[in-house]
Coordinates of C-alpha atoms and ligand atoms in Angstrom, one line a residue:
Chain A
X13 CA 0.0 0.0 0.0
X14 CA 0.9 3.6 -0.4
X15 CA -0.3 6.6 1.6
X16 CA 0.3 9.7 -0.5
X17 CA -3.0 11.5 -0.5
X18 CA -4.9 12.1 2.8
X19 CA -8.3 13.6 3.4
X20 CA -9.4 16.4 5.8
X21 CA -9.2 20.2 5.4
X22 CA -8.0 22.6 8.1
X23 CA -9.7 26.0 8.1
X24 CA -7.7 29.2 8.2
X25 CA -8.5 31.5 11.2
X26 CA -10.4 33.7 8.7
X27 CA -12.5 30.9 7.4
X28 CA -13.1 29.7 10.9
X29 CA -14.4 33.1 11.9
X30 CA -16.9 33.0 9.1
X31 CA -18.0 29.4 9.6
X32 CA -21.3 28.7 11.4
X33 CA -20.8 27.2 14.8
X34 CA -22.5 26.5 18.0
X35 CA -20.7 27.3 21.2
X36 CA -21.2 26.7 24.9
X37 CA -19.6 28.3 27.9
X38 CA -20.2 25.7 30.6
X39 CA -21.1 27.0 34.0
X40 CA -20.4 24.0 36.3
X41 CA -19.4 23.9 39.9
X42 CA -17.7 21.1 41.6
X43 CA -17.2 20.8 45.4
X44 CA -14.4 18.4 46.0
X45 CA -14.2 16.5 49.3
X46 CA -10.8 16.4 50.9
X47 CA -10.9 13.1 52.6
X48 CA -9.2 12.6 55.9
X49 CA -5.6 13.0 54.9
X50 CA -5.9 16.1 52.8
X51 CA -8.5 17.6 55.2
X52 CA -6.0 17.6 58.0
X53 CA -3.3 18.8 55.6
X54 CA -5.4 21.9 54.8
X55 CA -6.2 22.5 58.4
X56 CA -2.5 22.5 59.2
X57 CA -1.7 24.8 56.3
X58 CA -4.2 27.3 57.9
X59 CA -2.1 27.1 61.0
X60 CA 1.1 27.7 59.1
X61 CA 2.4 24.1 59.3
X62 CA 3.0 21.3 56.8
X63 CA 2.0 17.8 57.9
X64 CA 2.9 14.4 56.5
X65 CA 1.7 10.8 57.0
X66 CA 4.2 8.0 57.8
X67 CA 4.0 4.4 56.7
X68 CA 5.9 2.4 59.4
X69 CA 6.4 -0.6 57.0
X70 CA 8.4 1.2 54.2
X71 CA 9.3 4.2 56.5
X72 CA 8.1 6.7 53.9
X73 CA 7.2 10.2 55.3
X74 CA 4.7 11.3 52.7
X75 CA 3.5 14.6 51.5
X76 CA 0.8 15.2 50.4
X77 CA -0.3 13.0 53.3
X78 CA -2.4 9.9 52.4
X79 CA -4.4 7.4 54.5
X80 CA -3.0 4.3 52.7
X81 CA 0.4 3.4 51.4
X82 CA 0.2 2.6 47.7
X83 CA 3.2 0.3 47.8
X84 CA 2.6 -1.6 51.1
X85 CA -1.1 -1.4 50.4
X86 CA -2.0 -1.0 54.0
X87 CA -3.2 2.0 56.1
X88 CA -0.5 4.6 56.9
X89 CA 0.3 4.8 60.7
X90 CA 0.8 8.3 62.0
X91 CA 0.9 12.0 61.4
X92 CA 4.3 13.8 61.4
X93 CA 5.0 17.5 61.0
X94 CA 7.7 18.4 58.4
X95 CA 9.4 21.7 57.9
X96 CA 8.3 24.6 55.8
X97 CA 11.7 24.7 54.2
X98 CA 13.2 22.6 51.4
X99 CA 15.3 22.7 48.3
X100 CA 14.5 23.4 44.7
X101 CA 14.3 20.1 42.7
X102 CA 13.5 21.9 39.4
X103 CA 11.9 25.1 38.3
X104 CA 10.7 27.0 35.2
X105 CA 10.2 30.6 34.3
X106 CA 6.7 30.9 32.8
X107 CA 5.4 33.6 30.5
X108 CA 2.0 31.9 30.2
X109 CA -1.0 31.4 32.5
X110 CA -2.8 28.1 33.0
X111 CA -4.8 28.5 29.8
X112 CA -1.7 29.3 27.7
X113 CA -2.7 33.0 27.5
X114 CA 0.4 35.2 27.7
X115 CA 1.5 37.1 30.8
X116 CA 1.5 40.8 29.6
X117 CA 4.9 42.3 28.9
X118 CA 6.3 44.2 31.9
X119 CA 4.6 41.9 34.4
X120 CA 6.9 39.5 36.2
X121 CA 7.0 35.8 35.2
X122 CA 5.4 33.1 37.3
X123 CA 8.1 30.7 38.6
X124 CA 6.7 27.2 39.2
X125 CA 9.0 24.8 41.0
X126 CA 9.1 21.3 42.5
X127 CA 10.3 21.8 46.1
X128 CA 11.6 18.8 48.1
X129 CA 10.3 19.5 51.6
X130 CA 12.8 19.1 54.6
X131 CA 11.7 16.3 56.9
X132 CA 9.8 14.3 54.3
X133 CA 11.3 11.3 52.6
X134 CA 14.0 11.9 50.0
X135 CA 12.5 13.2 46.8
X136 CA 9.1 14.0 48.2
X137 CA 8.3 17.2 46.4
X138 CA 5.4 19.7 46.1
X139 CA 4.4 21.8 43.1
X140 CA 4.5 25.5 44.2
X141 CA 5.9 28.9 43.2
X142 CA 9.1 30.7 43.8
X143 CA 9.0 34.4 44.7
X144 CA 11.1 37.2 46.0
X145 CA 14.0 36.1 43.7
X146 CA 15.2 37.0 40.3
X147 CA 15.0 34.1 37.8
X148 CA 18.7 34.2 37.0
X149 CA 19.6 33.8 40.7
X150 CA 17.7 30.5 41.1
X151 CA 19.7 27.3 41.2
X152 CA 18.6 23.7 41.4
X153 CA 19.4 22.5 44.9
X154 CA 18.9 26.0 46.4
X155 CA 17.4 26.1 49.9
X156 CA 14.0 27.8 50.1
X157 CA 11.4 28.6 52.8
X158 CA 7.7 29.1 52.7
X159 CA 6.3 32.6 52.8
X160 CA 2.9 32.3 54.4
X161 CA -0.2 34.6 54.0
X162 CA -1.0 36.6 57.2
X163 CA -2.9 34.2 59.5
X164 CA -6.2 36.0 59.2
X165 CA -6.1 35.7 55.4
X166 CA -5.5 31.9 55.3
X167 CA -8.3 29.8 54.1
X168 CA -7.0 26.2 54.5
X169 CA -5.5 25.9 51.0
X170 CA -2.2 25.2 49.4
X171 CA -2.3 28.9 48.5
X172 CA -1.9 29.8 52.2
X173 CA 1.7 29.5 51.2
X174 CA 2.2 32.5 48.9
X175 CA 5.4 31.2 47.5
X176 CA 8.8 29.9 48.5
X177 CA 11.8 32.3 48.7
X178 CA 15.5 31.6 49.0
X179 CA 16.9 31.1 52.5
X180 CA 19.4 33.9 52.7
X181 CA 21.8 34.8 55.6
X182 CA 19.8 37.9 56.2
X183 CA 16.5 38.2 54.3
X184 CA 15.7 41.5 52.7
X185 CA 12.3 43.0 53.7
X186 CA 9.3 41.0 52.3
X187 CA 9.0 42.0 48.7
X188 CA 6.3 41.9 46.1
X189 CA 4.1 38.8 46.1
X190 CA 4.3 36.3 43.2
X191 CA 2.7 37.4 39.9
X192 CA -1.0 37.9 39.9
X193 CA -2.9 35.0 38.5
X194 CA -6.1 34.8 36.6
Chain B
X50 CA 2.3 -17.6 26.4
X51 CA -0.5 -19.3 24.6
X52 CA -1.4 -16.3 22.6
X53 CA -2.0 -16.1 18.8
X54 CA 0.2 -14.1 16.4
X55 CA -1.3 -10.8 15.3
X56 CA -0.4 -8.7 12.3
X57 CA -1.2 -5.3 11.1
X58 CA -2.5 -5.6 7.5
X59 CA -3.9 -2.2 6.7
X60 CA -3.7 1.5 7.7
X61 CA -5.4 4.8 7.1
X62 CA -4.8 8.4 8.2
X63 CA -6.1 11.9 7.7
X64 CA -4.2 15.1 7.3
X65 CA -3.4 16.6 10.7
X66 CA -4.7 20.2 10.8
X67 CA -5.6 23.1 13.1
X68 CA -9.4 23.7 13.0
X69 CA -10.6 20.7 10.9
X70 CA -13.7 21.4 8.9
X71 CA -14.7 17.8 9.6
X72 CA -16.4 16.7 12.9
X73 CA -14.8 14.1 15.2
X74 CA -16.9 11.3 13.7
X75 CA -16.1 12.4 10.2
X76 CA -12.4 12.4 11.0
X77 CA -12.7 8.9 12.4
X78 CA -14.7 7.7 9.4
X79 CA -12.1 9.0 6.9
X80 CA -9.2 7.2 8.6
X81 CA -11.3 4.0 9.1
X82 CA -12.5 3.9 5.6
X83 CA -9.0 4.3 4.2
X84 CA -7.7 1.5 6.5
X85 CA -10.4 -0.9 5.3
X86 CA -9.8 0.0 1.6
X87 CA -6.1 -0.4 2.0
X88 CA -6.5 -4.1 2.6
X89 CA -9.7 -4.7 0.6
X90 CA -12.0 -5.2 3.5
X91 CA -15.6 -4.1 4.2
X92 CA -16.9 -3.0 7.5
X93 CA -18.9 -6.2 7.8
X94 CA -15.7 -8.2 7.8
X95 CA -14.5 -6.5 11.0
X96 CA -15.6 -8.4 14.1
X97 CA -14.5 -6.0 16.9
X98 CA -13.3 -2.4 17.2
X99 CA -11.2 -0.6 19.7
X100 CA -11.2 3.2 19.9
X101 CA -8.6 5.5 21.4
X102 CA -9.3 9.2 22.1
X103 CA -7.9 11.5 24.7
X104 CA -9.6 13.8 27.2
X105 CA -13.3 14.5 26.7
X106 CA -12.6 18.1 27.7
X107 CA -11.0 18.8 24.3
X108 CA -14.2 18.2 22.4
X109 CA -16.5 19.3 25.3
X110 CA -18.3 16.0 24.5
X111 CA -18.8 13.6 27.4
X112 CA -18.7 9.9 26.4
X113 CA -16.5 10.6 23.4
X114 CA -16.3 6.9 22.7
X115 CA -20.0 6.7 22.1
X116 CA -19.9 10.0 20.2
X117 CA -17.4 8.6 17.8
X118 CA -19.0 5.1 17.5
X119 CA -20.5 5.5 14.1
X120 CA -17.4 7.1 12.5
X121 CA -15.3 4.3 13.9
X122 CA -17.6 1.7 12.3
X123 CA -18.7 0.5 15.7
X124 CA -22.5 0.4 15.5
X125 CA -23.9 -3.0 16.8
X126 CA -20.4 -4.4 17.2
X127 CA -18.3 -5.3 20.2
X128 CA -16.7 -1.9 20.6
X129 CA -14.7 -0.3 23.4
X130 CA -12.8 2.9 24.1
X131 CA -9.6 3.0 25.9
X132 CA -7.8 6.0 27.4
X133 CA -4.4 6.5 29.0
X134 CA -3.9 10.2 28.2
X135 CA -1.1 10.8 25.7
X136 CA -0.2 7.1 25.8
X137 CA -3.6 6.2 24.2
X138 CA -2.4 6.1 20.6
X139 CA -0.1 3.2 21.2
X140 CA -2.3 1.6 23.8
X141 CA -5.2 1.4 21.4
X142 CA -3.4 -1.1 19.1
X143 CA -2.3 -3.0 22.2
X144 CA -5.9 -3.2 23.2
X145 CA -6.8 -4.4 19.7
X146 CA -4.0 -6.9 19.8
X147 CA -5.5 -8.4 23.0
X148 CA -8.8 -9.0 21.1
X149 CA -7.1 -11.0 18.4
X150 CA -4.2 -12.6 20.3
X151 CA -6.7 -14.0 22.8
X152 CA -8.7 -15.7 20.1
X153 CA -11.8 -13.5 20.6
X154 CA -11.7 -12.5 16.9
X155 CA -9.7 -12.7 13.7
X156 CA -10.2 -9.1 12.5
X157 CA -10.2 -6.0 14.7
X158 CA -10.1 -2.4 13.6
X159 CA -8.3 0.1 15.8
X160 CA -9.3 3.8 15.4
X161 CA -7.8 6.8 17.1
X162 CA -9.2 10.3 16.8
X163 CA -8.6 13.7 18.4
X164 CA -10.2 17.1 17.7
X165 CA -8.5 19.7 20.0
X166 CA -9.6 22.8 18.1
X167 CA -13.1 22.9 19.7
X168 CA -11.7 24.1 23.0
X169 CA -11.1 27.9 23.5
X170 CA -9.2 30.0 24.0
X171 CA -6.7 27.2 23.8
X172 CA -6.9 23.4 24.5
X173 CA -4.1 23.8 27.0
X174 CA -6.8 25.2 29.3
X175 CA -8.5 21.7 29.3
X176 CA -5.4 20.3 31.0
X177 CA -6.0 22.2 34.3
X178 CA -8.2 19.4 35.6
X179 CA -5.6 16.7 35.2
X180 CA -3.8 18.2 38.2
X181 CA -4.9 17.3 41.7
X182 CA -8.0 19.4 42.4
X183 CA -7.1 20.2 46.0
X184 CA -3.3 20.3 46.3
X185 CA -2.3 21.6 42.8
X186 CA -5.1 23.2 40.8
X187 CA -5.3 26.3 43.2
X188 CA -1.8 27.1 42.0
X189 CA -3.2 27.3 38.4
X190 CA -0.7 25.1 36.7
X191 CA -0.5 24.4 33.0
X192 CA 0.8 21.3 31.3
X193 CA 3.5 23.4 29.8
X194 CA 4.8 24.0 33.3
X195 CA 5.4 20.4 34.1
X196 CA 7.1 19.8 30.8
X197 CA 9.3 22.8 31.5
X198 CA 10.0 21.4 35.0
X199 CA 10.9 18.0 33.6
X200 CA 13.0 19.4 30.8
X201 CA 14.9 21.6 33.2
X202 CA 15.6 18.7 35.5
X203 CA 16.7 16.5 32.5
X204 CA 19.0 19.2 31.0
X205 CA 20.5 20.0 34.4
X206 CA 21.2 16.3 35.1
X207 CA 23.3 15.9 31.9
X208 CA 24.5 19.5 31.4
X209 CA 22.6 20.0 28.2
X210 CA 22.1 23.3 26.5
X211 CA 18.9 24.5 24.7
X212 CA 20.7 23.9 21.3
X213 CA 21.3 20.2 22.2
X214 CA 17.6 19.7 22.6
X215 CA 16.5 22.0 19.7
X216 CA 18.2 19.7 17.2
X217 CA 15.4 17.2 17.7
X218 CA 12.8 19.8 16.6
X219 CA 14.9 20.7 13.6
X220 CA 15.2 17.1 12.5
X221 CA 11.6 16.1 13.0
X222 CA 10.1 19.2 11.4
X223 CA 12.3 18.6 8.4
X224 CA 11.4 14.9 8.2
X225 CA 7.8 15.9 8.2
X226 CA 8.2 17.7 4.8
X227 CA 7.8 14.2 3.3
X228 CA 4.7 13.2 5.2
X229 CA 1.4 13.8 3.5
X230 CA -0.4 14.4 6.8
X231 CA 2.0 17.0 8.1
X232 CA 0.7 20.1 9.8
X233 CA 3.9 22.0 10.8
X234 CA 6.7 20.6 8.5
X235 CA 9.3 23.2 7.9
X236 CA 13.0 23.6 7.4
X237 CA 14.3 25.5 10.4
X238 CA 17.6 26.1 12.1
X239 CA 18.6 25.4 15.7
X240 CA 18.7 29.2 16.1
X241 CA 15.1 29.5 15.0
X242 CA 14.0 27.1 17.7
X243 CA 16.0 28.6 20.6
X244 CA 15.1 32.1 19.6
X245 CA 11.4 31.4 19.3
X246 CA 9.0 32.9 22.0
X247 CA 9.7 31.7 25.5
X248 CA 6.5 30.1 27.0
X249 CA 8.0 28.7 30.2
X250 CA 11.8 28.7 30.2
X251 CA 13.4 26.3 29.2
X252 CA 10.4 25.6 26.8
X253 CA 10.2 27.8 23.7
X254 CA 7.2 27.8 21.4
X255 CA 9.0 25.7 18.7
X256 CA 10.1 23.1 21.2
X257 CA 6.4 22.0 21.4
X258 CA 4.2 20.1 19.0
X259 CA 1.1 21.9 17.9
X260 CA -2.6 21.4 18.9
X261 CA -4.1 19.3 16.1
X262 CA -7.2 17.6 14.7
X263 CA -6.8 14.3 13.0
X264 CA -7.5 10.5 13.0
X265 CA -5.7 7.3 12.2
X266 CA -6.7 3.6 11.9
X267 CA -5.2 0.2 11.5
X268 CA -6.6 -3.3 10.8
X269 CA -5.3 -6.2 12.9
X270 CA -5.6 -9.8 11.8
X271 CA -4.9 -13.2 13.2
X272 CA -2.2 -15.2 11.4
X273 CA -4.2 -17.3 9.0
X274 CA -6.4 -14.3 8.0
X275 CA -3.4 -12.0 7.7
X276 CA -1.7 -14.3 5.3
X277 CA -4.8 -14.4 3.1
X278 CA -5.1 -10.6 3.0
X279 CA -1.5 -9.6 2.3
X280 CA 2.0 -10.8 1.3
X281 CA 3.5 -8.3 3.7
X282 CA 2.0 -8.7 7.2
X283 CA 3.8 -6.8 9.9
X284 CA 3.7 -8.7 13.2
X285 CA 3.0 -7.3 16.6
X286 CA 5.8 -9.1 18.4
X287 CA 5.9 -7.3 21.7
X288 CA 3.6 -5.0 23.7
X289 CA 4.2 -3.2 27.0
X290 CA 2.6 -0.6 29.2
X291 CA 3.2 0.8 32.7
X292 CA 2.0 3.6 34.9
X293 CA 3.9 5.4 37.7
X294 CA 2.4 7.4 40.6
X295 CA 0.0 10.3 40.2
X296 CA 2.1 12.1 42.8
X297 CA 4.3 13.3 39.9
X298 CA 6.3 15.7 42.0
X299 CA 7.5 12.9 44.3
X300 CA 9.6 11.1 41.7
X301 CA 12.8 12.3 39.9
X302 CA 11.7 13.6 36.6
X303 CA 15.1 13.2 34.9
X304 CA 14.4 9.6 33.8
X305 CA 11.1 7.9 32.8
X306 CA 11.4 4.6 34.7
X307 CA 7.8 3.7 33.7
X308 CA 8.8 3.9 30.0
X309 CA 11.7 1.5 30.7
X310 CA 9.4 -0.9 32.5
X311 CA 6.9 -0.8 29.5
X312 CA 9.8 -1.3 27.1
X313 CA 11.2 -4.2 29.0
X314 CA 7.8 -5.9 29.0
X315 CA 7.6 -5.5 25.2
X316 CA 11.2 -6.5 24.6
X317 CA 10.9 -9.7 26.8
X318 CA 7.8 -10.7 24.8
X319 CA 9.6 -10.0 21.5
X320 CA 12.7 -11.8 22.5
X321 CA 14.8 -8.6 22.2
X322 CA 17.9 -8.7 24.4
X323 CA 19.9 -5.7 23.1
X324 CA 17.4 -3.1 22.0
X325 CA 20.0 -0.6 21.0
X326 CA 21.3 -3.1 18.4
X327 CA 18.1 -4.9 17.5
X328 CA 15.7 -2.0 17.0
X329 CA 16.3 -0.7 13.5
X330 CA 13.8 2.2 13.4
X331 CA 11.9 3.8 16.2
X332 CA 9.1 6.3 16.7
X333 CA 9.2 7.5 20.3
X334 CA 6.7 10.0 21.4
X335 CA 7.9 13.6 20.9
X336 CA 5.3 16.1 22.0
X337 CA 8.2 18.3 23.1
X338 CA 11.7 18.0 21.6
X339 CA 13.4 16.9 24.8
X340 CA 10.9 14.1 25.2
X341 CA 12.4 12.3 22.2
X342 CA 15.7 12.2 24.0
X343 CA 14.1 11.3 27.3
X344 CA 12.3 8.4 25.6
X345 CA 15.2 7.1 23.6
X346 CA 17.0 6.7 27.0
X347 CA 13.9 5.2 28.7
X348 CA 13.5 2.8 25.8
X349 CA 17.1 1.6 26.3
X350 CA 17.9 2.7 22.7
X351 CA 21.0 4.4 24.1
X352 CA 22.8 5.1 27.4
X353 CA 21.3 7.6 29.8
X354 CA 22.4 11.2 28.9
X355 CA 23.7 10.1 25.5
X356 CA 20.6 10.8 23.3
X357 CA 21.5 14.5 22.6
X358 CA 25.0 13.7 21.5
X359 CA 23.8 10.9 19.2
X360 CA 21.3 13.4 17.7
X361 CA 24.0 16.0 17.1
X362 CA 26.1 13.3 15.4
X363 CA 23.3 12.4 13.0
X364 CA 22.8 8.9 14.5
X365 CA 19.1 9.5 14.7
X366 CA 18.7 11.0 11.2
X367 CA 16.6 9.2 8.6
X368 CA 19.9 7.8 7.1
X369 CA 21.6 7.4 10.5
X370 CA 22.4 4.2 12.4
X371 CA 19.1 4.3 14.3
X372 CA 16.5 6.5 12.5
X373 CA 14.3 8.1 15.2
X374 CA 10.9 9.6 14.1
X375 CA 11.4 9.4 10.4
X376 CA 7.8 10.3 10.0
X377 CA 8.4 13.8 11.4
X378 CA 6.9 12.9 14.7
X379 CA 4.4 15.0 16.7
X380 CA 6.8 17.9 16.3
X381 CA 6.4 17.9 12.5
X382 CA 3.4 15.9 11.5
X383 CA 1.3 17.4 14.3
X384 CA -0.1 16.1 17.6
X385 CA -3.8 15.1 17.7
X386 CA -3.0 13.1 20.8
X387 CA -4.4 9.6 20.3
X388 CA -4.1 9.8 16.5
X389 CA -0.4 10.7 16.9
X390 CA 0.5 7.5 18.7
X391 CA -1.3 5.5 16.0
X392 CA 0.4 7.6 13.3
X393 CA 3.7 6.4 14.8
X394 CA 2.6 2.7 14.6
X395 CA 1.6 3.3 11.0
X396 CA 5.0 4.8 10.2
X397 CA 6.8 1.7 11.5
X398 CA 4.3 -0.5 9.6
X399 CA 5.1 1.3 6.4
X400 CA 8.9 1.4 7.1
X401 CA 9.0 -2.4 7.6
X402 CA 7.0 -3.0 4.5
X403 CA 9.4 -0.7 2.5
X404 CA 6.4 1.5 1.6
X405 CA 7.3 4.8 3.4
X406 CA 8.1 6.5 0.1
X407 CA 10.4 9.5 0.5
X408 CA 10.5 8.8 4.2
X409 CA 11.9 5.3 3.7
X410 CA 14.9 4.6 5.9
X411 CA 17.7 2.6 4.2
X412 CA 18.7 -1.0 5.0
X413 CA 15.4 -2.8 4.7
X414 CA 14.6 -2.7 8.4
X415 CA 13.0 -5.8 9.9
X416 CA 12.3 -4.6 13.5
X417 CA 10.9 -1.4 14.7
X418 CA 9.2 0.2 17.7
X419 CA 6.6 2.8 18.4
X420 CA 6.0 4.4 21.8
X421 CA 3.6 6.9 23.3
X422 CA 3.6 8.6 26.6
X423 CA 1.3 10.7 28.7
X424 CA -1.0 11.3 31.7
X425 CA 0.9 13.2 34.5
X426 CA 4.4 12.2 33.4
X427 CA 3.1 8.8 34.2
X428 CA 2.4 6.3 31.4
X429 CA 4.5 4.6 28.8
X430 CA 3.0 2.4 26.0
X431 CA 5.3 0.4 23.7
X432 CA 4.8 -1.8 20.7
X433 CA 7.5 -3.8 18.8
X434 CA 6.8 -4.7 15.2
X435 CA 8.6 -7.2 13.0
X436 CA 8.2 -8.3 9.4
Ligands
LIG775 ZN1 4.5 1.7 52.9

């Protein structure tokens, strides 16, 4: 057989504008239950602490916490606080929002990172943001600490941590928050 | 293992485009019809059908398998959809292989379809809900971020520069100039890639495959039926798949262990001991340029950290020692997710039959591999083909 001619036509953006089409902006709302492990995790975030769950069989100290160990396939055993410091496992300097729309020129980038949390098992990382740092000064392996929202503004969410900032000998005064998000 | 031999005997594919005029079912129909015609079969000859298509959120159609049923020829037949994110396009023929290898049927059609252009302002937005709803979505991540995070970790581990990675995009977009389905085939330089718009450093716009609409289909047959239908059956000798944890930030992203596990499963079944010597042409999944390198390593086609150097030396060019993505890959042909994986299987099918036209790699290859990848840096799906 030979495949040299293939069907299907793509429309130019102009043709697409003119084409008849039906559209729908869904208005849906989901309320997601947290379960026991994440429920406690969120309560602790509200208090400015990060909590893990420990499996005494494989000795993993796990964040986010979970009520069962996926490897030992048994209930986890106990709660354990971990630190709100860690090190940068990897990071990126983003010029796009979640929907791929561009961050306007002149506004700072968003800097997502995987942060390995001190006190959790080796390699246990969280997705969060870096702030109060110039992108060119970030290094993989860099020590960072959580910058929390003021207590009265916390809602019991991962965003109660505004971002992680480098641990410096002497920290400069708290600077601008991370880039605004849509 | 007590399983029957299964061959690919026919294939069909549409053009990959942005904003297809055709609906999803129409895309599926075009590819399916071409696949049937290619081996002289009618829909009534097909006993069972498997369908692969990625997130419902792209189309905004819930129950996409059922929506595509008619276009995939599935009315009143044993028909089932499978879905493992970006890994779907290679899992779908594995799923079809199960149907035939088990003895459940002699002829199974495998159809993969994707229409990403229905989602606005950009299909990337539909990916928000793949992240954990409580611990990650409030940070408003995009899929581009986790690619950027993984790419950074990979580059840092081996000391790679953006140019080392960009060569993959240059190669694949150029290879795609010879593919009739290609959406973004172009002759570009490494400078064009590294100087393109930064989306999430280290990811630039031209490091990424486009959003696409398209479909592909293959016909699978048991041994006795395959030999009746064609002189050139291409046998599915090995299949493998594997999923790693959904806590993606808790594993080291520099190396895809789950891809290695999937590959070893397929190699064991195919009796392949030294994949870097025995695989003669490969189509690893390349939604981003660094992913081709990452996957070559995970598939044990080279040593860890060596893929970029081999690419620079021309080892992976169409006329190199081990041609990688001679089709032009997702980076050049386009990336209608599930259809891309099956496009890769079709490319190896054509290469092993010596029917890839201008894309034909030299040396009459007998053994090839296609791989897809997806979910949250989580799944590897691998198929080994031999003639
Ligand atoms: Zn355990």
